[in-house]
Amino acid sequence: MKAFVITLGIFLMPLAAAAAEADAGRFQLEKSGDHFVRLDRQTGAMSICQDKDGALVCRMAADERAAYEDELDRLAKRVTALEQGNVAQRALPSDAEVDRSISIMERMMKSFMGMVKEFQAEENTNPLPQKT
């Protein structure tokens, strides 16, 4: 079992390295004055990064932040509207709607039972021959 795990690990290492290399090419850094601009090649998002105590700290650009907050507000309004709409949809049907539904079900069941009785009567008049 130990040998299997080691062998599996050896075969999976190149896959992990390939995935890391694909991620490494995702971002592109460009120096701009005293800061860097980071471009996400997958989404197209741009961030402004600065070197603080040896660590690169990135934040969204002002226009992207405004667009991000606008999208959050839009989604919050949509969630509120959907939640309020669900309350209205959960209302119980009126007595007239219930009575109508029950009468439709009764007619359907009567028709079905009528068909069953016809098949039973037909089976009794024309029994199948016994093959045993």
Short mmCIF file of C-alpha atoms in Angstrom, two decimals:
data_model
loop_
_atom_site.label_atom_id
_atom_site.label_comp_id
_atom_site.label_asym_id
_atom_site.label_seq_id
_atom_site.Cartn_x
_atom_site.Cartn_y
_atom_site.Cartn_z
CA MET A 1 0.00 0.00 0.00
CA LYS A 2 2.86 2.35 0.88
CA ALA A 3 4.48 1.69 -2.49
CA PHE A 4 1.21 2.48 -4.27
CA VAL A 5 0.90 5.85 -2.53
CA ILE A 6 4.51 6.75 -3.35
CA THR A 7 4.05 5.72 -6.99
CA LEU A 8 0.82 7.71 -7.23
CA GLY A 9 2.58 10.76 -5.76
CA ILE A 10 5.41 10.48 -8.28
CA PHE A 11 2.96 10.39 -11.18
CA LEU A 12 0.87 13.31 -9.86
CA MET A 13 3.79 15.69 -9.20
CA PRO A 14 4.21 16.72 -12.85
CA LEU A 15 0.48 17.49 -13.05
CA ALA A 16 0.71 19.78 -10.01
CA ALA A 17 3.73 21.53 -11.51
CA ALA A 18 1.91 22.06 -14.81
CA ALA A 19 -1.06 23.56 -12.97
CA ALA A 20 1.23 25.91 -11.04
CA GLU A 21 2.93 26.98 -14.29
CA ALA A 22 -0.45 27.74 -15.87
CA ASP A 23 -1.35 29.92 -12.88
CA ALA A 24 2.03 31.67 -13.00
CA GLY A 25 1.25 32.98 -16.49
CA ARG A 26 -2.15 34.29 -15.43
CA PHE A 27 -0.93 37.64 -14.08
CA GLN A 28 1.30 40.21 -15.73
CA LEU A 29 3.07 42.95 -13.73
CA GLU A 30 4.15 46.24 -15.29
CA LYS A 31 6.06 48.95 -13.43
CA SER A 32 4.41 52.35 -13.52
CA GLY A 33 6.26 55.02 -11.55
CA ASP A 34 6.53 53.97 -7.91
CA HIS A 35 3.93 51.21 -8.17
CA PHE A 36 3.02 48.21 -10.32
CA VAL A 37 -0.06 47.48 -12.39
CA ARG A 38 -1.19 43.84 -12.25
CA LEU A 39 -3.25 42.50 -15.17
CA ASP A 40 -5.26 39.32 -14.76
CA ARG A 41 -5.05 37.73 -18.20
CA GLN A 42 -8.11 35.52 -17.62
CA THR A 43 -10.58 38.18 -16.45
CA GLY A 44 -8.95 41.38 -17.69
CA ALA A 45 -9.12 42.93 -14.21
CA MET A 46 -6.40 45.41 -13.33
CA SER A 47 -5.04 46.14 -9.85
CA ILE A 48 -2.58 48.69 -8.53
CA CYS A 49 0.18 47.10 -6.43
CA GLN A 50 2.77 48.66 -4.12
CA ASP A 51 5.77 47.21 -2.32
CA LYS A 52 5.14 47.43 1.45
CA ASP A 53 7.79 45.95 3.73
CA GLY A 54 8.97 43.50 1.09
CA ALA A 55 5.42 42.27 0.23
CA LEU A 56 3.48 43.24 -2.86
CA VAL A 57 0.08 44.65 -1.76
CA CYS A 58 -2.54 45.01 -4.50
CA ARG A 59 -5.85 46.89 -4.52
CA MET A 60 -8.47 47.43 -7.18
CA ALA A 61 -8.34 50.52 -9.33
CA ALA A 62 -10.87 53.23 -8.35
CA ASP A 63 -13.14 52.73 -11.37
CA GLU A 64 -13.14 48.95 -10.90
CA ARG A 65 -14.01 49.38 -7.22
CA ALA A 66 -16.97 51.59 -8.13
CA ALA A 67 -18.16 49.07 -10.73
CA TYR A 68 -17.74 46.27 -8.17
CA GLU A 69 -19.82 48.13 -5.57
CA ASP A 70 -22.49 48.97 -8.17
CA GLU A 71 -22.75 45.28 -9.04
CA LEU A 72 -23.06 44.38 -5.35
CA ASP A 73 -25.86 46.94 -4.91
CA ARG A 74 -27.67 45.62 -7.98
CA LEU A 75 -27.45 42.05 -6.74
CA ALA A 76 -28.62 43.04 -3.24
CA LYS A 77 -31.69 44.75 -4.74
CA ARG A 78 -32.38 41.69 -6.88
CA VAL A 79 -32.17 39.36 -3.86
CA THR A 80 -34.54 41.60 -1.90
CA ALA A 81 -37.03 41.65 -4.79
CA LEU A 82 -36.86 37.87 -5.17
CA GLU A 83 -37.38 37.35 -1.44
CA GLN A 84 -40.41 39.64 -1.42
CA GLY A 85 -41.81 37.92 -4.51
CA ASN A 86 -41.57 34.50 -2.87
CA VAL A 87 -43.70 35.68 0.07
CA ALA A 88 -46.48 36.58 -2.33
CA GLN A 89 -46.20 33.25 -4.15
CA ARG A 90 -46.53 31.27 -0.91
CA ALA A 91 -50.09 32.49 -0.32
CA LEU A 92 -52.65 29.70 0.00
CA PRO A 93 -55.19 29.17 -2.80
CA SER A 94 -58.75 30.37 -2.29
CA ASP A 95 -61.61 27.97 -1.43
CA ALA A 96 -62.96 28.25 -4.98
CA GLU A 97 -59.58 27.18 -6.42
CA VAL A 98 -59.40 24.22 -4.03
CA ASP A 99 -62.97 23.13 -4.90
CA ARG A 100 -62.24 23.38 -8.62
CA SER A 101 -59.06 21.31 -8.25
CA ILE A 102 -60.86 18.64 -6.25
CA SER A 103 -63.69 18.41 -8.82
CA ILE A 104 -61.13 17.98 -11.62
CA MET A 105 -59.42 15.20 -9.66
CA GLU A 106 -62.78 13.48 -8.96
CA ARG A 107 -63.69 13.47 -12.67
CA MET A 108 -60.27 12.10 -13.56
CA MET A 109 -60.50 9.33 -10.95
CA LYS A 110 -64.05 8.38 -12.05
CA SER A 111 -62.88 8.13 -15.67
CA PHE A 112 -59.90 6.04 -14.65
CA MET A 113 -61.97 3.70 -12.49
CA GLY A 114 -64.44 3.34 -15.36
CA MET A 115 -61.65 2.20 -17.65
CA VAL A 116 -60.43 -0.27 -15.03
CA LYS A 117 -63.93 -1.75 -14.70
CA GLU A 118 -64.21 -2.08 -18.48
CA PHE A 119 -60.91 -3.97 -18.64
CA GLN A 120 -61.96 -6.23 -15.76
CA ALA A 121 -65.32 -6.99 -17.43
CA GLU A 122 -63.57 -7.71 -20.74
CA GLU A 123 -61.11 -10.03 -18.98
CA ASN A 124 -63.95 -11.93 -17.29
CA THR A 125 -65.83 -12.48 -20.58
CA ASN A 126 -62.74 -13.51 -22.59
CA PRO A 127 -60.42 -15.35 -20.20
CA LEU A 128 -56.99 -16.26 -21.50
CA PRO A 129 -56.40 -19.98 -22.02
CA GLN A 130 -54.39 -21.73 -19.35
CA LYS A 131 -51.00 -22.83 -20.67
CA THR A 132 -49.97 -24.99 -17.75
#
